[in-house]
């Protein structure tokens, strides 16, 4: 019974993870690294040039351009859905299989489930965003605030005319295979990989330090495991991300070719060096973002949880 109490309450975790994610995206560099990654992938500018341009007009605040309100909303939904899914899966697994499934497997699976729930919640949002952007009535002319208000109105209209947000995800005719199935498969895979690498790093660290699996790591050691695990998982998924983006580029041009063809074409025109260069664009920003996100979701939100919830319950 006392064992149950130690797992986090999914609903409390929902709010705490959401809050932590907003804070991290706004002030911890999350939004900055995301923007830099995108600009790195779409221009040929260096990290220094990109940053200089960002802060040229408004100073440091310029980094937060475009964060309020859409980035903040997206961050809170991302963080809270993951936190809820992860905590719920952890609790469920601990109740139904406390002995048959080892702790490290429960850990990895709950990370994956967090990603799964995140994908389910995010996909109608992302779809709506795409629908709004591709709607012929959408225009980007006008200032930032005007554009935001316009896209909000248009989104509301689409939801109303199509009978609810969920019905947007159902597109029965041509998009059946595209769109919404993939988001949560990818999120599940992403987060399973992340938590998996963290477990590996932790295991290696314990071995190196001569600690048993039962002994607790220090806060610093936990942080190092999360950051290192996140870094390794981001590096491990580079080939997949590159392949996905190459396929998207090819299909944008209307070509329908195999993955093998795409790579062969790439090598032919750019050589090994060109392919690698293309593959590693924005890598530093991406790896940093993933490593910090793992730290936030795995440790910082749990620390906030024990500070806020355990503290109030004990009183
Ligand atoms: C970046 O440079 C490559 C060649 O070095 C060029 O083909 C490409 O158009 C450039 N991209 C942008 C966005 O300037
Ligand atoms: C922090 O992360 C480490 C490694 O990822 C993990 O073992 C530990 O349980 C986490 N700490 C908390 C309080 O969740």
Coordinates of C-alpha atoms and ligand atoms in Angstrom, one line a residue:
X1 CA 0.0 0.0 0.0
X2 CA 2.7 2.4 0.9
X3 CA 4.3 1.5 -2.4
X4 CA 1.4 3.0 -4.3
X5 CA 1.6 6.3 -2.5
X6 CA 5.1 6.8 -3.9
X7 CA 4.0 6.9 -7.5
X8 CA 2.9 10.3 -8.7
X9 CA -0.7 11.3 -9.2
X10 CA -1.2 11.6 -13.0
X11 CA -3.6 14.6 -12.6
X12 CA -1.2 16.5 -10.3
X13 CA 1.6 15.7 -12.7
X14 CA -0.4 17.0 -15.6
X15 CA -0.4 20.5 -14.2
X16 CA 3.2 20.4 -12.9
X17 CA 4.7 19.1 -16.1
X18 CA 2.7 21.7 -18.1
X19 CA 4.1 24.4 -15.9
X20 CA 7.6 23.2 -16.0
X21 CA 7.5 23.0 -19.8
X22 CA 6.2 26.5 -20.3
X23 CA 8.9 27.8 -17.9
X24 CA 11.6 25.8 -19.8
X25 CA 10.5 26.8 -23.2
X26 CA 10.2 30.5 -22.3
X27 CA 13.2 31.0 -20.0
X28 CA 15.3 27.8 -20.1
X29 CA 16.2 28.1 -23.8
X30 CA 13.7 25.6 -25.1
X31 CA 12.0 28.0 -27.6
X32 CA 15.4 29.5 -28.5
X33 CA 16.9 26.1 -29.5
X34 CA 13.7 25.2 -31.4
X35 CA 13.9 28.4 -33.4
X36 CA 17.6 28.1 -34.1
X37 CA 17.1 24.5 -35.3
X38 CA 14.5 25.6 -37.8
X39 CA 16.5 28.5 -39.0
X40 CA 19.6 26.3 -39.3
X41 CA 17.7 23.9 -41.5
X42 CA 16.2 26.5 -43.7
X43 CA 19.1 28.9 -44.2
X44 CA 22.9 28.7 -44.5
X45 CA 23.6 31.0 -41.6
X46 CA 25.8 30.2 -38.6
X47 CA 24.6 29.9 -35.1
X48 CA 26.2 33.3 -34.2
X49 CA 24.5 35.1 -37.2
X50 CA 21.1 33.6 -36.3
X51 CA 21.3 34.6 -32.7
X52 CA 22.5 38.1 -33.6
X53 CA 19.5 38.6 -35.9
X54 CA 17.1 37.4 -33.3
X55 CA 18.2 39.9 -30.8
X56 CA 19.1 42.7 -33.2
X57 CA 15.8 44.7 -32.8
X58 CA 14.4 44.0 -29.5
X59 CA 17.3 42.6 -27.5
X60 CA 16.9 39.4 -25.5
X61 CA 13.1 39.6 -25.7
X62 CA 13.4 39.1 -29.5
X63 CA 14.2 35.4 -28.7
X64 CA 10.6 35.0 -27.5
X65 CA 9.1 36.4 -30.7
X66 CA 6.3 34.1 -31.7
X67 CA 6.2 32.4 -28.3
X68 CA 3.1 34.2 -26.9
X69 CA 0.5 32.9 -27.1
X70 CA 0.9 29.9 -29.6
X71 CA 4.2 28.6 -28.5
X72 CA 3.2 28.8 -24.9
X73 CA -0.1 27.0 -25.5
X74 CA 1.7 24.3 -27.5
X75 CA 4.3 23.9 -24.8
X76 CA 1.8 23.5 -22.0
X77 CA -0.2 20.9 -24.0
X78 CA 3.0 19.0 -24.9
X79 CA 4.3 19.0 -21.3
X80 CA 1.1 18.2 -19.5
X81 CA 0.0 15.4 -21.8
X82 CA 3.4 13.7 -21.5
X83 CA 3.5 14.1 -17.7
X84 CA 0.0 12.7 -17.4
X85 CA 0.6 9.7 -19.7
X86 CA 3.9 8.9 -18.1
X87 CA 2.6 9.1 -14.5
X88 CA -0.5 7.1 -15.4
X89 CA 1.4 4.4 -17.1
X90 CA 3.9 4.2 -14.3
X91 CA 1.2 3.8 -11.7
X92 CA -0.7 1.3 -13.8
X93 CA 2.3 -0.9 -14.4
X94 CA 3.2 -0.8 -10.7
X95 CA -0.2 -2.0 -9.8
X96 CA -0.7 -4.7 -12.4
X97 CA 2.9 -6.0 -12.7
X98 CA 5.0 -5.0 -9.6
X99 CA 7.1 -8.2 -9.7
X100 CA 6.9 -9.7 -13.1
X101 CA 8.1 -6.6 -15.0
X102 CA 11.5 -5.2 -13.8
X103 CA 11.7 -1.6 -12.7
X104 CA 13.8 -0.5 -15.7
X105 CA 11.4 -2.0 -18.2
X106 CA 8.5 -0.2 -16.4
X107 CA 10.5 3.0 -16.6
X108 CA 11.1 2.8 -20.3
X109 CA 7.5 1.7 -21.1
X110 CA 6.1 4.6 -19.1
X111 CA 8.3 7.0 -21.0
X112 CA 7.0 5.6 -24.2
X113 CA 3.4 5.8 -23.0
X114 CA 3.9 9.5 -22.1
X115 CA 5.0 10.1 -25.7
X116 CA 2.0 8.1 -27.0
X117 CA -0.5 10.2 -25.1
X118 CA 1.4 13.3 -26.2
X119 CA 1.1 12.2 -29.8
X120 CA -2.7 11.6 -29.4
X121 CA -3.3 15.0 -28.0
X122 CA -0.9 16.8 -30.3
X123 CA -2.1 15.3 -33.6
X124 CA -5.5 17.1 -33.8
X125 CA -3.7 20.3 -32.9
X126 CA -1.0 19.9 -35.5
X127 CA -3.6 18.9 -38.1
X128 CA -5.7 21.9 -37.3
X129 CA -2.6 24.1 -37.7
X130 CA -1.9 22.6 -41.1
X131 CA -5.5 23.0 -42.2
X132 CA -5.5 26.6 -41.2
X133 CA -2.2 27.3 -43.0
X134 CA -3.4 25.6 -46.2
X135 CA -6.9 27.1 -46.2
X136 CA -7.2 29.4 -49.1
X137 CA -8.7 32.1 -46.8
X138 CA -5.6 32.2 -44.7
X139 CA -3.2 35.0 -45.4
X140 CA 0.0 35.9 -43.6
X141 CA 0.0 39.6 -44.5
X142 CA -0.4 41.9 -41.5
X143 CA 1.4 42.1 -38.2
X144 CA 2.0 39.4 -35.8
X145 CA -1.1 40.0 -33.7
X146 CA -3.4 40.4 -36.7
X147 CA -2.1 37.1 -38.1
X148 CA -2.6 35.4 -34.8
X149 CA -6.2 36.6 -34.4
X150 CA -7.0 35.7 -38.0
X151 CA -5.7 32.2 -37.7
X152 CA -7.5 31.7 -34.4
X153 CA -10.8 32.7 -36.0
X154 CA -10.2 30.5 -39.0
X155 CA -9.4 27.6 -36.7
X156 CA -12.6 28.1 -34.7
X157 CA -14.6 28.2 -37.9
X158 CA -13.0 25.0 -39.3
X159 CA -13.8 23.2 -36.0
X160 CA -17.4 24.4 -36.1
X161 CA -18.1 23.7 -39.7
X162 CA -16.5 20.2 -39.6
X163 CA -18.3 19.2 -36.4
X164 CA -15.6 19.2 -33.7
X165 CA -11.9 19.0 -33.3
X166 CA -11.8 15.2 -33.4
X167 CA -13.6 15.0 -36.7
X168 CA -10.8 17.0 -38.3
X169 CA -8.5 14.0 -37.7
X170 CA -10.8 11.6 -39.4
X171 CA -10.4 12.8 -43.0
X172 CA -12.0 9.7 -44.6
X173 CA -10.9 10.0 -48.2
X174 CA -7.3 10.4 -49.2
X175 CA -5.4 11.2 -46.0
X176 CA -6.3 8.0 -44.3
X177 CA -2.7 6.7 -44.1
X178 CA -1.1 10.0 -43.6
X179 CA -1.5 12.4 -40.8
X180 CA -2.7 11.2 -37.6
X181 CA -1.6 7.6 -37.2
X182 CA 2.1 8.6 -37.5
X183 CA 2.3 11.2 -34.8
X184 CA 1.8 9.0 -31.8
X185 CA 3.8 6.1 -33.3
X186 CA 6.7 8.5 -33.7
X187 CA 6.3 10.1 -30.3
X188 CA 6.1 6.6 -28.7
X189 CA 9.3 5.6 -30.4
X190 CA 11.1 8.8 -29.6
X191 CA 10.3 8.7 -25.9
X192 CA 11.0 4.9 -25.6
X193 CA 14.4 5.5 -27.1
X194 CA 15.1 8.5 -24.8
X195 CA 14.1 6.6 -21.7
X196 CA 16.0 3.5 -22.9
X197 CA 19.2 5.4 -23.3
X198 CA 18.9 7.0 -19.9
X199 CA 18.5 3.5 -18.4
X200 CA 21.6 2.4 -20.2
X201 CA 23.7 5.4 -19.1
X202 CA 22.5 4.9 -15.5
X203 CA 23.4 1.3 -15.6
X204 CA 26.9 2.1 -16.9
X205 CA 27.3 4.8 -14.3
X206 CA 26.4 2.5 -11.4
X207 CA 28.9 -0.1 -12.7
X208 CA 31.6 2.5 -13.0
X209 CA 31.0 3.8 -9.5
X210 CA 30.5 0.4 -7.9
X211 CA 26.9 1.1 -6.9
X212 CA 24.2 -1.6 -6.7
X213 CA 20.9 -1.1 -8.6
X214 CA 19.2 -0.4 -5.2
X215 CA 21.4 2.5 -4.1
X216 CA 20.3 6.0 -5.0
X217 CA 22.3 8.2 -7.3
X218 CA 23.0 11.8 -6.2
X219 CA 21.0 14.6 -7.8
X220 CA 24.0 15.5 -10.0
X221 CA 24.5 11.9 -11.1
X222 CA 20.8 11.7 -12.0
X223 CA 21.0 14.9 -14.0
X224 CA 24.1 13.7 -15.9
X225 CA 22.3 10.4 -16.7
X226 CA 19.3 12.2 -18.1
X227 CA 21.3 14.7 -20.2
X228 CA 23.7 12.0 -21.5
X229 CA 20.8 9.6 -22.3
X230 CA 18.9 12.3 -24.1
X231 CA 22.0 13.3 -26.1
X232 CA 22.7 9.7 -27.1
X233 CA 19.1 9.1 -28.2
X234 CA 19.0 12.3 -30.2
X235 CA 22.2 11.2 -32.0
X236 CA 20.9 7.7 -32.6
X237 CA 17.7 8.9 -34.3
X238 CA 19.5 11.3 -36.7
X239 CA 19.4 8.8 -39.6
X240 CA 15.7 8.4 -39.2
X241 CA 15.0 12.1 -39.0
X242 CA 17.1 12.7 -42.0
X243 CA 15.4 10.0 -44.0
X244 CA 12.0 11.4 -43.0
X245 CA 12.9 14.9 -44.1
X246 CA 14.4 13.7 -47.4
X247 CA 11.3 11.8 -48.2
X248 CA 9.2 14.8 -47.4
X249 CA 11.3 17.0 -49.7
X250 CA 11.0 14.5 -52.5
X251 CA 7.3 14.2 -52.1
X252 CA 7.0 17.9 -52.1
X253 CA 8.5 17.9 -55.5
X254 CA 6.0 15.3 -56.6
X255 CA 8.5 12.5 -56.9
X256 CA 7.6 9.1 -55.7
X257 CA 10.8 7.3 -55.1
X258 CA 12.2 4.7 -52.7
X259 CA 14.4 5.6 -49.8
X260 CA 17.2 3.8 -51.5
X261 CA 16.7 6.0 -54.6
X262 CA 16.7 9.1 -52.5
X263 CA 20.0 8.3 -50.8
X264 CA 21.6 7.3 -54.1
X265 CA 20.5 10.6 -55.7
X266 CA 21.9 12.5 -52.7
X267 CA 25.2 10.8 -52.8
X268 CA 25.4 11.3 -56.6
X269 CA 24.9 15.0 -56.3
X270 CA 26.6 15.8 -53.0
X271 CA 29.0 13.0 -52.3
X272 CA 29.4 11.6 -48.8
X273 CA 30.4 14.9 -47.4
X274 CA 27.3 16.7 -48.8
X275 CA 25.0 14.1 -47.6
X276 CA 26.5 14.2 -44.1
X277 CA 26.3 18.0 -44.1
X278 CA 22.7 17.9 -45.0
X279 CA 22.1 15.3 -42.4
X280 CA 23.6 17.2 -39.5
X281 CA 22.1 20.6 -40.1
X282 CA 20.9 22.0 -36.8
X283 CA 22.2 19.0 -35.0
X284 CA 23.7 20.9 -32.1
X285 CA 20.5 22.7 -31.4
X286 CA 18.4 19.6 -31.8
X287 CA 20.6 17.5 -29.5
X288 CA 20.6 20.3 -26.9
X289 CA 16.9 20.6 -27.0
X290 CA 16.3 16.9 -26.6
X291 CA 18.8 16.5 -23.8
X292 CA 17.2 19.4 -21.8
X293 CA 13.7 18.2 -22.5
X294 CA 14.6 14.7 -21.0
X295 CA 16.0 16.4 -18.0
X296 CA 12.9 18.5 -17.5
X297 CA 10.4 15.7 -17.9
X298 CA 12.4 13.1 -16.0
X299 CA 13.8 15.0 -13.2
X300 CA 12.8 18.7 -12.9
X301 CA 9.1 18.0 -13.0
X302 CA 9.5 15.2 -10.4
X303 CA 11.4 17.5 -8.1
X304 CA 8.7 20.2 -8.5
X305 CA 6.2 17.5 -7.8
X306 CA 7.8 16.4 -4.5
X307 CA 8.3 19.9 -3.5
X308 CA 4.6 20.9 -4.2
X309 CA 2.6 17.8 -3.6
X310 CA 4.5 15.7 -1.0
X311 CA 5.2 18.9 0.9
X312 CA 1.5 19.8 1.1
X313 CA 0.3 16.3 1.8
X314 CA 2.7 15.8 4.7
X315 CA 1.6 19.0 6.4
Ligands
LIG1 C1 22.7 27.1 -49.1 O1 23.9 26.8 -49.9 C2 23.7 25.9 -50.9 C3 25.0 25.6 -51.6 O2 26.1 25.9 -50.7 C4 22.7 26.4 -51.9 O3 22.4 25.4 -52.9 C5 21.4 26.7 -51.2 O4 20.5 27.2 -52.1 C6 21.6 27.6 -50.0 N1 20.4 27.7 -49.3 C7 19.9 28.9 -48.9 C8 18.6 28.9 -48.2 O5 20.4 29.9 -49.0
LIG2 C1 16.2 11.7 -12.5 O1 16.7 11.0 -13.6 C2 17.4 9.8 -13.3 C3 18.0 9.3 -14.5 O2 17.2 9.6 -15.6 C4 16.3 8.8 -12.7 O3 16.9 7.6 -12.4 C5 15.7 9.4 -11.4 O4 14.7 8.6 -10.9 C6 15.2 10.8 -11.7 N1 14.8 11.4 -10.5 C7 13.6 11.7 -10.1 C8 13.3 12.4 -8.9 O5 12.6 11.4 -10.9

